[in-house]
Each structure stands twice: as C-alpha cells, then as structure tokens.
PDB file of C-alpha atoms in Angstrom:
ATOM      1  CA  UNK F 389     104.398 101.180 125.899  1.00 42.00           C
ATOM      2  CA  UNK F 390     105.662 104.688 125.192  1.00 51.00           C
ATOM      3  CA  UNK F 391     107.958 107.258 126.692  1.00 58.00           C
ATOM      4  CA  UNK F 392     106.778 110.832 127.150  1.00 71.00           C
ATOM      5  CA  UNK F 393     109.786 112.298 128.862  1.00 69.00           C
ATOM      6  CA  UNK F 394     112.565 114.804 128.389  1.00 77.00           C
ATOM      7  CA  UNK F 395     110.477 116.682 125.851  1.00 89.00           C
ATOM      8  CA  UNK F 396     109.941 113.730 123.471  1.00 93.00           C
ATOM      9  CA  UNK F 397     107.163 111.235 122.763  1.00 94.00           C
ATOM     10  CA  UNK F 398     108.501 107.882 121.582  1.00 90.00           C
ATOM     11  CA  UNK F 399     106.746 104.718 120.412  1.00 85.00           C
ATOM     12  CA  UNK F 400     108.995 102.140 122.057  1.00 79.00           C
ATOM     13  CA  UNK F 401     108.881  98.476 123.037  1.00 61.00           C
ATOM     14  CA  UNK F 402     105.854  97.845 120.852  1.00 68.00           C
ATOM     15  CA  UNK F 403     105.365  94.269 119.680  1.00 73.00           C
ATOM     16  CA  UNK F 404     103.916  95.507 116.395  1.00 73.00           C
ATOM     17  CA  UNK F 405     107.211  97.034 115.284  1.00 75.00           C
ATOM     18  CA  UNK F 406     110.035  95.439 117.279  1.00 77.00           C
ATOM     19  CA  UNK F 407     113.470  96.970 117.060  1.00 81.00           C
ATOM     20  CA  UNK F 408     112.424 100.393 115.840  1.00 84.00           C
ATOM     21  CA  UNK F 409     111.024 103.610 117.272  1.00 85.00           C
ATOM     22  CA  UNK F 410     109.440 106.820 116.007  1.00 89.00           C
ATOM     23  CA  UNK F 411     109.720 109.980 118.126  1.00 93.00           C
ATOM     24  CA  UNK F 412     108.232 113.461 118.101  1.00 95.00           C
ATOM     25  CA  UNK F 413     109.499 116.473 120.019  1.00 96.00           C
ATOM     26  CA  UNK F 414     106.761 117.708 122.347  1.00 96.00           C
ATOM     27  CA  UNK F 415     106.015 121.382 123.019  1.00 95.00           C
ATOM     28  CA  UNK F 416     103.087 120.953 125.375  1.00 94.00           C
ATOM     29  CA  UNK F 417     101.016 118.135 126.857  1.00 95.00           C
ATOM     30  CA  UNK F 418      97.372 119.023 126.274  1.00 96.00           C
ATOM     31  CA  UNK F 419      95.562 116.072 127.862  1.00 96.00           C
ATOM     32  CA  UNK F 420      96.132 112.611 129.322  1.00 95.00           C
ATOM     33  CA  UNK F 421      93.605 110.136 130.687  1.00 96.00           C
ATOM     34  CA  UNK F 422      92.665 106.485 130.802  1.00 96.00           C
ATOM     35  CA  UNK F 423      89.196 105.945 129.364  1.00 96.00           C
ATOM     36  CA  UNK F 424      87.128 102.812 129.811  1.00 95.00           C
ATOM     37  CA  UNK F 425      88.920 101.276 126.828  1.00 93.00           C
ATOM     38  CA  UNK F 426      92.380 102.812 126.398  1.00 92.00           C
ATOM     39  CA  UNK F 427      95.004 105.355 127.393  1.00 93.00           C
ATOM     40  CA  UNK F 428      94.480 108.657 125.587  1.00 96.00           C
ATOM     41  CA  UNK F 429      97.228 111.244 125.128  1.00 96.00           C
ATOM     42  CA  UNK F 430      96.997 114.507 123.218  1.00 97.00           C
ATOM     43  CA  UNK F 431      99.988 116.799 122.886  1.00 97.00           C
ATOM     44  CA  UNK F 432     101.342 119.630 120.787  1.00 97.00           C
ATOM     45  CA  UNK F 433     104.492 118.713 118.876  1.00 97.00           C
ATOM     46  CA  UNK F 434     107.342 120.855 117.601  1.00 96.00           C
ATOM     47  CA  UNK F 435     106.838 120.115 113.894  1.00 97.00           C
ATOM     48  CA  UNK F 436     103.764 117.876 113.425  1.00 98.00           C
ATOM     49  CA  UNK F 437     101.096 119.961 115.160  1.00 97.00           C
ATOM     50  CA  UNK F 438      98.641 118.385 117.583  1.00 98.00           C
ATOM     51  CA  UNK F 439      99.016 114.622 117.997  1.00 98.00           C
ATOM     52  CA  UNK F 440      96.564 112.008 119.297  1.00 97.00           C
ATOM     53  CA  UNK F 441      98.004 108.774 120.710  1.00 95.00           C
ATOM     54  CA  UNK F 442      96.018 105.776 121.964  1.00 92.00           C
ATOM     55  CA  UNK F 443      97.738 103.189 124.142  1.00 90.00           C
ATOM     56  CA  UNK F 444     101.058 104.747 123.250  1.00 90.00           C
ATOM     57  CA  UNK F 445     100.539 104.561 119.476  1.00 90.00           C
ATOM     58  CA  UNK F 446     100.209 107.645 117.290  1.00 93.00           C
ATOM     59  CA  UNK F 447      96.787 107.823 115.641  1.00 95.00           C
ATOM     60  CA  UNK F 448      97.101 111.138 113.862  1.00 97.00           C
ATOM     61  CA  UNK F 449      99.015 114.395 113.654  1.00 98.00           C
ATOM     62  CA  UNK F 450      97.658 117.549 112.061  1.00 97.00           C
ATOM     63  CA  UNK F 451     100.646 117.742 109.711  1.00 97.00           C
ATOM     64  CA  UNK F 452      99.871 114.580 107.738  1.00 97.00           C
ATOM     65  CA  UNK F 453      96.485 113.168 108.844  1.00 98.00           C
ATOM     66  CA  UNK F 454      94.736 114.141 105.609  1.00 98.00           C
ATOM     67  CA  UNK F 455      96.737 111.634 103.543  1.00 98.00           C
ATOM     68  CA  UNK F 456      95.259 108.792 105.601  1.00 97.00           C
ATOM     69  CA  UNK F 457      91.743 110.187 106.048  1.00 97.00           C
ATOM     70  CA  UNK F 458      91.273 111.048 102.371  1.00 98.00           C
ATOM     71  CA  UNK F 459      92.585 107.749 101.058  1.00 98.00           C
ATOM     72  CA  UNK F 460      90.699 105.403 103.398  1.00 98.00           C
ATOM     73  CA  UNK F 461      87.560 107.359 102.478  1.00 98.00           C
ATOM     74  CA  UNK F 462      87.821 108.181  98.788  1.00 98.00           C
ATOM     75  CA  UNK F 463      89.385 104.932  97.573  1.00 98.00           C
ATOM     76  CA  UNK F 464      86.175 102.973  98.375  1.00 98.00           C
ATOM     77  CA  UNK F 465      83.791 105.883  97.755  1.00 98.00           C
ATOM     78  CA  UNK F 466      85.151 106.542  94.274  1.00 97.00           C
ATOM     79  CA  UNK F 467      85.248 102.825  93.452  1.00 97.00           C
ATOM     80  CA  UNK F 468      81.488 102.633  94.000  1.00 97.00           C
ATOM     81  CA  UNK F 469      79.192 104.000  91.265  1.00 96.00           C
ATOM     82  CA  UNK F 470      76.775 105.605  93.747  1.00 97.00           C
ATOM     83  CA  UNK F 471      77.766 105.508  97.439  1.00 98.00           C
ATOM     84  CA  UNK F 472      74.668 107.035  98.985  1.00 98.00           C
ATOM     85  CA  UNK F 473      74.729 105.374 102.412  1.00 98.00           C
ATOM     86  CA  UNK F 474      77.992 104.846 104.295  1.00 98.00           C
ATOM     87  CA  UNK F 475      78.967 103.220 107.581  1.00 98.00           C
ATOM     88  CA  UNK F 476      82.129 104.208 109.449  1.00 98.00           C
ATOM     89  CA  UNK F 477      83.366 101.910 112.209  1.00 96.00           C
ATOM     90  CA  UNK F 478      85.828 103.585 114.558  1.00 94.00           C
ATOM     91  CA  UNK F 479      87.313 106.918 113.545  1.00 95.00           C
ATOM     92  CA  UNK F 480      86.549 108.710 116.791  1.00 96.00           C
ATOM     93  CA  UNK F 481      88.800 111.640 115.866  1.00 97.00           C
ATOM     94  CA  UNK F 482      86.308 112.577 113.137  1.00 97.00           C
ATOM     95  CA  UNK F 483      88.770 112.655 110.243  1.00 97.00           C
ATOM     96  CA  UNK F 484      87.082 109.985 108.130  1.00 98.00           C
ATOM     97  CA  UNK F 485      83.659 111.523 108.749  1.00 98.00           C
ATOM     98  CA  UNK F 486      85.014 114.879 107.586  1.00 98.00           C
ATOM     99  CA  UNK F 487      86.115 113.325 104.295  1.00 98.00           C
ATOM    100  CA  UNK F 488      83.139 111.031 103.642  1.00 98.00           C
ATOM    101  CA  UNK F 489      80.578 113.830 103.877  1.00 98.00           C
ATOM    102  CA  UNK F 490      82.488 115.729 101.162  1.00 97.00           C
ATOM    103  CA  UNK F 491      81.534 113.186  98.499  1.00 97.00           C
ATOM    104  CA  UNK F 492      78.610 114.680  96.543  1.00 96.00           C
ATOM    105  CA  UNK F 493      76.786 111.330  96.164  1.00 97.00           C
ATOM    106  CA  UNK F 494      76.810 110.538  99.881  1.00 98.00           C
ATOM    107  CA  UNK F 495      73.443 111.271 101.490  1.00 98.00           C
ATOM    108  CA  UNK F 496      73.672 109.512 104.859  1.00 98.00           C
ATOM    109  CA  UNK F 497      76.582 108.492 107.102  1.00 98.00           C
ATOM    110  CA  UNK F 498      76.328 106.309 110.197  1.00 98.00           C
ATOM    111  CA  UNK F 499      79.393 106.168 112.437  1.00 98.00           C
ATOM    112  CA  UNK F 500      79.855 103.714 115.314  1.00 97.00           C
ATOM    113  CA  UNK F 501      82.669 104.531 117.741  1.00 96.00           C
ATOM    114  CA  UNK F 502      83.161 102.533 120.921  1.00 94.00           C
ATOM    115  CA  UNK F 503      85.037 105.151 122.978  1.00 96.00           C
ATOM    116  CA  UNK F 504      83.008 108.281 123.582  1.00 97.00           C
ATOM    117  CA  UNK F 505      85.973 110.017 125.189  1.00 97.00           C
ATOM    118  CA  UNK F 506      87.960 109.960 121.942  1.00 97.00           C
ATOM    119  CA  UNK F 507      85.087 111.771 120.230  1.00 97.00           C
ATOM    120  CA  UNK F 508      84.696 114.334 123.022  1.00 98.00           C
ATOM    121  CA  UNK F 509      88.407 115.063 123.288  1.00 98.00           C
ATOM    122  CA  UNK F 510      88.816 115.315 119.526  1.00 98.00           C
ATOM    123  CA  UNK F 511      86.081 117.934 119.396  1.00 98.00           C
ATOM    124  CA  UNK F 512      88.046 119.923 121.978  1.00 98.00           C
ATOM    125  CA  UNK F 513      91.633 119.446 120.836  1.00 98.00           C
ATOM    126  CA  UNK F 514      91.307 118.393 117.170  1.00 98.00           C
ATOM    127  CA  UNK F 515      88.442 120.560 115.869  1.00 97.00           C
ATOM    128  CA  UNK F 516      89.944 120.546 112.366  1.00 96.00           C
ATOM    129  CA  UNK F 517      89.282 116.809 112.199  1.00 96.00           C
ATOM    130  CA  UNK F 518      86.140 116.577 114.328  1.00 97.00           C
ATOM    131  CA  UNK F 519      84.372 119.068 112.058  1.00 95.00           C
ATOM    132  CA  UNK F 520      82.876 116.096 110.191  1.00 91.00           C
ATOM    133  CA  UNK F 521      80.599 115.362 113.136  1.00 95.00           C
ATOM    134  CA  UNK F 522      78.741 118.624 112.461  1.00 95.00           C
ATOM    135  CA  UNK F 523      77.497 117.565 109.031  1.00 96.00           C
ATOM    136  CA  UNK F 524      73.715 117.051 108.683  1.00 96.00           C
ATOM    137  CA  UNK F 525      74.569 113.812 106.846  1.00 97.00           C
ATOM    138  CA  UNK F 526      76.080 112.349 110.032  1.00 97.00           C
ATOM    139  CA  UNK F 527      74.525 110.031 112.599  1.00 97.00           C
ATOM    140  CA  UNK F 528      76.979 109.196 115.384  1.00 97.00           C
ATOM    141  CA  UNK F 529      76.402 106.125 117.555  1.00 97.00           C
ATOM    142  CA  UNK F 530      78.525 105.378 120.613  1.00 97.00           C
ATOM    143  CA  UNK F 531      78.716 101.618 120.745  1.00 95.00           C
ATOM    144  CA  UNK F 532      80.179  98.423 119.348  1.00 92.00           C
ATOM    145  CA  UNK F 533      80.450  98.120 115.572  1.00 90.00           C
ATOM    146  CA  UNK F 534      79.865  94.354 115.732  1.00 88.00           C
ATOM    147  CA  UNK F 535      76.584  94.778 117.598  1.00 92.00           C
ATOM    148  CA  UNK F 536      75.461  97.535 115.243  1.00 95.00           C
ATOM    149  CA  UNK F 537      76.032  95.516 112.074  1.00 94.00           C
ATOM    150  CA  UNK F 538      74.282  92.464 113.499  1.00 92.00           C
ATOM    151  CA  UNK F 539      71.071  94.465 113.502  1.00 94.00           C
ATOM    152  CA  UNK F 540      71.645  96.394 110.255  1.00 96.00           C
ATOM    153  CA  UNK F 541      71.592  94.044 107.272  1.00 96.00           C
ATOM    154  CA  UNK F 542      71.844  94.946 103.583  1.00 96.00           C
ATOM    155  CA  UNK F 543      71.868  98.670 104.352  1.00 97.00           C
ATOM    156  CA  UNK F 544      75.135 100.241 103.247  1.00 98.00           C
ATOM    157  CA  UNK F 545      76.872 100.923  99.961  1.00 98.00           C
ATOM    158  CA  UNK F 546      80.287 101.415 101.603  1.00 98.00           C
ATOM    159  CA  UNK F 547      81.691 100.409 104.995  1.00 98.00           C
ATOM    160  CA  UNK F 548      84.932 102.035 106.166  1.00 97.00           C
ATOM    161  CA  UNK F 549      86.774 100.680 109.192  1.00 96.00           C
ATOM    162  CA  UNK F 550      89.101 103.289 110.670  1.00 94.00           C
ATOM    163  CA  UNK F 551      90.634 101.202 113.424  1.00 77.00           C
ATOM    164  CA  UNK F 552      93.680 101.603 115.583  1.00 57.00           C
ATOM    165  CA  UNK F 553      96.330  98.882 115.389  1.00 55.00           C
ATOM    166  CA  UNK F 554      95.456  95.265 116.300  1.00 48.00           C
ATOM    167  CA  UNK F 555      95.893  95.651 120.047  1.00 50.00           C
ATOM    168  CA  UNK F 556      93.315  96.494 122.715  1.00 51.00           C
ATOM    169  CA  UNK F 557      89.737  97.213 121.597  1.00 47.00           C
ATOM    170  CA  UNK F 558      90.588  97.035 117.859  1.00 45.00           C
ATOM    171  CA  UNK F 559      91.829  93.426 117.740  1.00 51.00           C
ATOM    172  CA  UNK F 560      88.512  91.988 116.559  1.00 53.00           C
ATOM    173  CA  UNK F 561      88.382  94.374 113.585  1.00 49.00           C
ATOM    174  CA  UNK F 562      91.157  92.433 111.851  1.00 53.00           C
ATOM    175  CA  UNK F 563      89.607  88.962 112.117  1.00 74.00           C
ATOM    176  CA  UNK F 564      88.009  87.011 109.267  1.00 78.00           C
ATOM    177  CA  UNK F 565      84.659  87.003 111.069  1.00 84.00           C
ATOM    178  CA  UNK F 566      84.596  90.782 110.857  1.00 88.00           C
ATOM    179  CA  UNK F 567      84.724  90.691 107.060  1.00 93.00           C
ATOM    180  CA  UNK F 568      81.844  88.226 107.075  1.00 92.00           C
ATOM    181  CA  UNK F 569      79.823  90.577 109.260  1.00 92.00           C
ATOM    182  CA  UNK F 570      80.530  93.553 107.019  1.00 95.00           C
ATOM    183  CA  UNK F 571      79.410  91.570 103.985  1.00 95.00           C
ATOM    184  CA  UNK F 572      75.985  90.990 105.531  1.00 96.00           C
ATOM    185  CA  UNK F 573      75.543  94.724 106.163  1.00 97.00           C
ATOM    186  CA  UNK F 574      76.289  95.720 102.568  1.00 98.00           C
ATOM    187  CA  UNK F 575      73.870  96.187  99.716  1.00 97.00           C
ATOM    188  CA  UNK F 576      74.477  94.406  96.418  1.00 96.00           C
ATOM    189  CA  UNK F 577      77.764  95.573  94.917  1.00 96.00           C
ATOM    190  CA  UNK F 578      78.883  97.075  98.225  1.00 98.00           C
ATOM    191  CA  UNK F 579      82.499  97.929  98.995  1.00 98.00           C
ATOM    192  CA  UNK F 580      84.505  97.820 102.235  1.00 97.00           C
ATOM    193  CA  UNK F 581      87.808  99.443 103.133  1.00 97.00           C
ATOM    194  CA  UNK F 582      89.783  98.657 106.284  1.00 95.00           C
ATOM    195  CA  UNK F 583      93.091  99.804 107.696  1.00 92.00           C
ATOM    196  CA  UNK F 584      95.459  97.012 106.706  1.00 92.00           C
ATOM    197  CA  UNK F 585      98.803  97.646 108.345  1.00 90.00           C
ATOM    198  CA  UNK F 586     102.275  97.873 106.805  1.00 93.00           C
ATOM    199  CA  UNK F 587     103.882  95.227 104.626  1.00 94.00           C
ATOM    200  CA  UNK F 588     107.319  96.495 105.723  1.00 94.00           C
ATOM    201  CA  UNK F 589     106.531  95.660 109.345  1.00 91.00           C
ATOM    202  CA  UNK F 590     104.732  92.323 108.964  1.00 89.00           C
ATOM    203  CA  UNK F 591     103.729  91.175 105.500  1.00 92.00           C
ATOM    204  CA  UNK F 592     102.501  87.883 106.972  1.00 91.00           C
ATOM    205  CA  UNK F 593      99.986  89.815 109.073  1.00 89.00           C
ATOM    206  CA  UNK F 594      98.849  91.786 106.011  1.00 93.00           C
ATOM    207  CA  UNK F 595      98.493  88.526 104.076  1.00 94.00           C
ATOM    208  CA  UNK F 596      96.274  87.150 106.855  1.00 92.00           C
ATOM    209  CA  UNK F 597      93.998  90.194 106.673  1.00 92.00           C
ATOM    210  CA  UNK F 598      93.793  90.003 102.875  1.00 95.00           C
ATOM    211  CA  UNK F 599      93.076  86.258 103.013  1.00 93.00           C
ATOM    212  CA  UNK F 600      90.320  86.825 105.573  1.00 92.00           C
ATOM    213  CA  UNK F 601      88.709  89.369 103.273  1.00 94.00           C
ATOM    214  CA  UNK F 602      89.053  87.066 100.241  1.00 95.00           C
ATOM    215  CA  UNK F 603      87.003  84.371 101.969  1.00 94.00           C
ATOM    216  CA  UNK F 604      83.958  86.638 101.889  1.00 95.00           C
ATOM    217  CA  UNK F 605      84.546  89.065  99.008  1.00 96.00           C
ATOM    218  CA  UNK F 606      85.087  87.949  95.410  1.00 96.00           C
ATOM    219  CA  UNK F 607      87.110  91.046  94.561  1.00 97.00           C
ATOM    220  CA  UNK F 608      89.914  92.112  96.921  1.00 97.00           C
ATOM    221  CA  UNK F 609      92.860  94.445  96.543  1.00 97.00           C
ATOM    222  CA  UNK F 610      95.404  96.303  98.667  1.00 98.00           C
ATOM    223  CA  UNK F 611      96.405  99.969  98.392  1.00 98.00           C
ATOM    224  CA  UNK F 612      98.842 102.200 100.248  1.00 98.00           C
ATOM    225  CA  UNK F 613      99.290 105.825 101.190  1.00 98.00           C
ATOM    226  CA  UNK F 614     102.262 107.836 102.387  1.00 97.00           C
ATOM    227  CA  UNK F 615     102.074 109.192 105.940  1.00 97.00           C
ATOM    228  CA  UNK F 616     105.336 110.015 107.735  1.00 96.00           C
ATOM    229  CA  UNK F 617     104.054 109.838 111.323  1.00 95.00           C
ATOM    230  CA  UNK F 618     103.107 106.149 110.963  1.00 93.00           C
ATOM    231  CA  UNK F 619     105.695 103.358 111.318  1.00 88.00           C
ATOM    232  CA  UNK F 620     107.686 102.957 108.086  1.00 91.00           C
ATOM    233  CA  UNK F 621     106.061 106.126 106.723  1.00 93.00           C
ATOM    234  CA  UNK F 622     103.097 104.452 105.079  1.00 94.00           C
ATOM    235  CA  UNK F 623      99.918 102.477 105.769  1.00 96.00           C
ATOM    236  CA  UNK F 624      97.885 100.023 103.733  1.00 96.00           C
ATOM    237  CA  UNK F 625      94.182  99.479 103.086  1.00 97.00           C
ATOM    238  CA  UNK F 626      92.361  96.228 102.359  1.00 97.00           C
ATOM    239  CA  UNK F 627      89.543  96.902  99.905  1.00 97.00           C
ATOM    240  CA  UNK F 628      86.854  94.389  98.999  1.00 97.00           C
ATOM    241  CA  UNK F 629      83.907  94.550  96.613  1.00 98.00           C
ATOM    242  CA  UNK F 630      80.892  92.257  96.353  1.00 97.00           C
ATOM    243  CA  UNK F 631      80.930  92.956  92.610  1.00 97.00           C
ATOM    244  CA  UNK F 632      83.678  90.796  91.123  1.00 95.00           C
ATOM    245  CA  UNK F 633      83.660  92.914  87.954  1.00 95.00           C
ATOM    246  CA  UNK F 634      84.513  96.183  89.716  1.00 94.00           C
ATOM    247  CA  UNK F 635      87.981  97.434  88.784  1.00 95.00           C
ATOM    248  CA  UNK F 636      89.054  98.858  92.110  1.00 96.00           C
ATOM    249  CA  UNK F 637      92.113 100.461  90.523  1.00 95.00           C
ATOM    250  CA  UNK F 638      90.059 102.656  88.217  1.00 95.00           C
ATOM    251  CA  UNK F 639      87.742 105.100  89.984  1.00 96.00           C
ATOM    252  CA  UNK F 640      84.110 104.946  88.929  1.00 94.00           C
ATOM    253  CA  UNK F 641      83.834 108.580  90.015  1.00 88.00           C
ATOM    254  CA  UNK F 642      86.479 110.904  88.583  1.00 92.00           C
ATOM    255  CA  UNK F 643      86.750 114.390  90.031  1.00 93.00           C
ATOM    256  CA  UNK F 644      88.146 117.276  88.025  1.00 93.00           C
ATOM    257  CA  UNK F 645      90.966 119.322  89.541  1.00 93.00           C
ATOM    258  CA  UNK F 646      88.479 122.128  90.108  1.00 95.00           C
ATOM    259  CA  UNK F 647      86.095 119.846  92.008  1.00 94.00           C
ATOM    260  CA  UNK F 648      88.928 118.431  94.122  1.00 95.00           C
ATOM    261  CA  UNK F 649      89.868 121.966  95.136  1.00 95.00           C
ATOM    262  CA  UNK F 650      86.249 122.927  95.780  1.00 95.00           C
ATOM    263  CA  UNK F 651      85.542 120.028  98.150  1.00 95.00           C
ATOM    264  CA  UNK F 652      88.888 120.478  99.882  1.00 96.00           C
ATOM    265  CA  UNK F 653      90.989 117.426  99.016  1.00 97.00           C
ATOM    266  CA  UNK F 654      94.744 117.785  99.437  1.00 97.00           C
ATOM    267  CA  UNK F 655      96.021 114.247  98.765  1.00 98.00           C
ATOM    268  CA  UNK F 656      93.473 112.202  96.821  1.00 97.00           C
ATOM    269  CA  UNK F 657      93.098 112.445  93.047  1.00 96.00           C
ATOM    270  CA  UNK F 658      92.125 109.995  90.309  1.00 95.00           C
ATOM    271  CA  UNK F 659      95.817 109.562  89.492  1.00 96.00           C
ATOM    272  CA  UNK F 660      96.692 108.865  93.128  1.00 97.00           C
ATOM    273  CA  UNK F 661      93.779 106.403  93.291  1.00 98.00           C
ATOM    274  CA  UNK F 662      95.248 104.219  90.551  1.00 97.00           C
ATOM    275  CA  UNK F 663      98.838 104.594  91.749  1.00 98.00           C
ATOM    276  CA  UNK F 664      97.927 103.518  95.292  1.00 98.00           C
ATOM    277  CA  UNK F 665      97.351  99.937  94.089  1.00 98.00           C
ATOM    278  CA  UNK F 666     100.806  99.594  92.506  1.00 97.00           C
ATOM    279  CA  UNK F 667     102.669  97.299  94.928  1.00 97.00           C
ATOM    280  CA  UNK F 668     106.315  96.235  95.027  1.00 97.00           C
ATOM    281  CA  UNK F 669     106.759  92.949  93.200  1.00 97.00           C
ATOM    282  CA  UNK F 670     107.620  90.970  96.325  1.00 97.00           C
ATOM    283  CA  UNK F 671     104.497  92.272  98.096  1.00 97.00           C
ATOM    284  CA  UNK F 672     102.244  91.510  95.134  1.00 97.00           C
ATOM    285  CA  UNK F 673     103.561  87.964  95.024  1.00 96.00           C
ATOM    286  CA  UNK F 674     103.166  87.372  98.752  1.00 95.00           C
ATOM    287  CA  UNK F 675      99.662  88.811  99.001  1.00 96.00           C
ATOM    288  CA  UNK F 676      98.021  87.670  95.785  1.00 94.00           C
ATOM    289  CA  UNK F 677     100.028  84.935  94.032  1.00 87.00           C
TER     290      UNK F 677
END
C-alpha cells in the first residue's frame, strides 16, 4: 500500500519493511494505471527526478538509479572472463539493458520482461533508462522468464535478474527452484546475479536467498550498493558462479579510468567492485558461517 496525497508519495504499511516509511515530495503525477500484473505509477519528484513505482514500491528514481543498474550489471559481467551472451530477466525500465550493452565483450543480450506496459511506459517517461532497448545487441521478449529458460539450455554466460521485491509477479524469482533453472541455462563457468534484498530489513530472508543459491552454485557471494531511494539506503545482490575457483571479489575485467568515462559509468569501478563484497561482521557470520 502507498499514499500519494498532499503532495507526497509514501511507502507505507508494507510488510517488507514494517514500522518504517520512505517519502518523496511530488511535483507532478505523470501516469497511473493498473496493468495485467501490477499497479504502475510514474511521477516527477521535487528532488529525485522522475520516479517509477510498482505496487506502491519505488523501483527507480533518475537521481540514483545508476548505482543499482551499474552494480547489478557490472559485478557479474566483470567477474566473468568473457561474457559474450547475456540474459536479463525483468528490468522493464531498461536500466540494466542500458548498462549491459556497454560492456565491450558483450555481443548479444536477451531480455525477458513479463509486463509489456512497464517497457512501453519507461520508453515514454524514462527515456534515459530505456535507451538500452535501442541497442543492436538487444533482443527483447515479452513473456515469462521461467518459460524462456526452460527452452534455452546452456546458452548464456551471465544471467541477471532485475526483479521487484518478493511480492506480486516477482515472488517466484526468489525461490530455490529459480536458481536451479538459471543454472541449466548457463554455459560452463556461467555467473548469475540477482537482486537480494536488504540485510537491515530482513537478514533471515537474505540468508534464505543465499542458501537457495548455494544449493545449485558452488561459488556464492553477496555484495551491496548504496542507493538512497531504496529502504535503508542500500540493496544487496546474490552472485553465484558455476566455477568454484572464480574469485568474485576480484574483477576478471579491469577497466581503466579512461575506459570507465568513455563507456559512461558513474558508480562502478574495479575498486568499488571489490569493496561491494565487504560485509559487516554480523552479516558475514549470519550469511556464510
């Protein structure tokens, strides 16, 4: 549930973060509708730019979206020695696609998004993010990621799951069976990266996601990024590799500062890559010991 009243949008009465609320001052409501799958709201905020909310939960704001999009993309891409073929599940706003196609090794990107309306509305109201859909590397499929992977085995070097929170149509993307399905769609040595929630909100939930990944991947880690418009100001990523010898903390592909500027990265760097895996001691113990 959310409140969009008296000039403010507020994430309230949400079971995912009980007892707390994040609010943004709204300048103008751009669009509201209920698609086949979810409630979609797009509005212009006072200080965070355009904001997309699904089922009352903020998905992105133009002020800080790049910190999430770059990290969920480049952490797995730069951990792989040659990520030529990539699958994106979700990510209808286009932000992950925009980042993935920047990687010079990537030749082909397949994206499966279940809600066509999110894609269409993002192209209209979030063109800065939806620009990734224009890349010749991209192949966009409107459909179910589960169904797609069942018919695409041993195809991808990297699979990135840019899901909303575990409510509504995204619930299944956090289950153990989903990690098993991703494993079957990867090539040897493949890497996956999925949105993993916040350890400040529910470390038990994060532990469950990590444990589900560990049942199917011999090499699993957890990284975080800073993003102020998300609850608790950060978000985590579960990363798994089929190669148990891959050091996920040390990028296999290191970009120079000049290259980072040329391809248009604002948050990710090799130093940030390594630092993202440094967890508070209590989190490290709960997730991995």
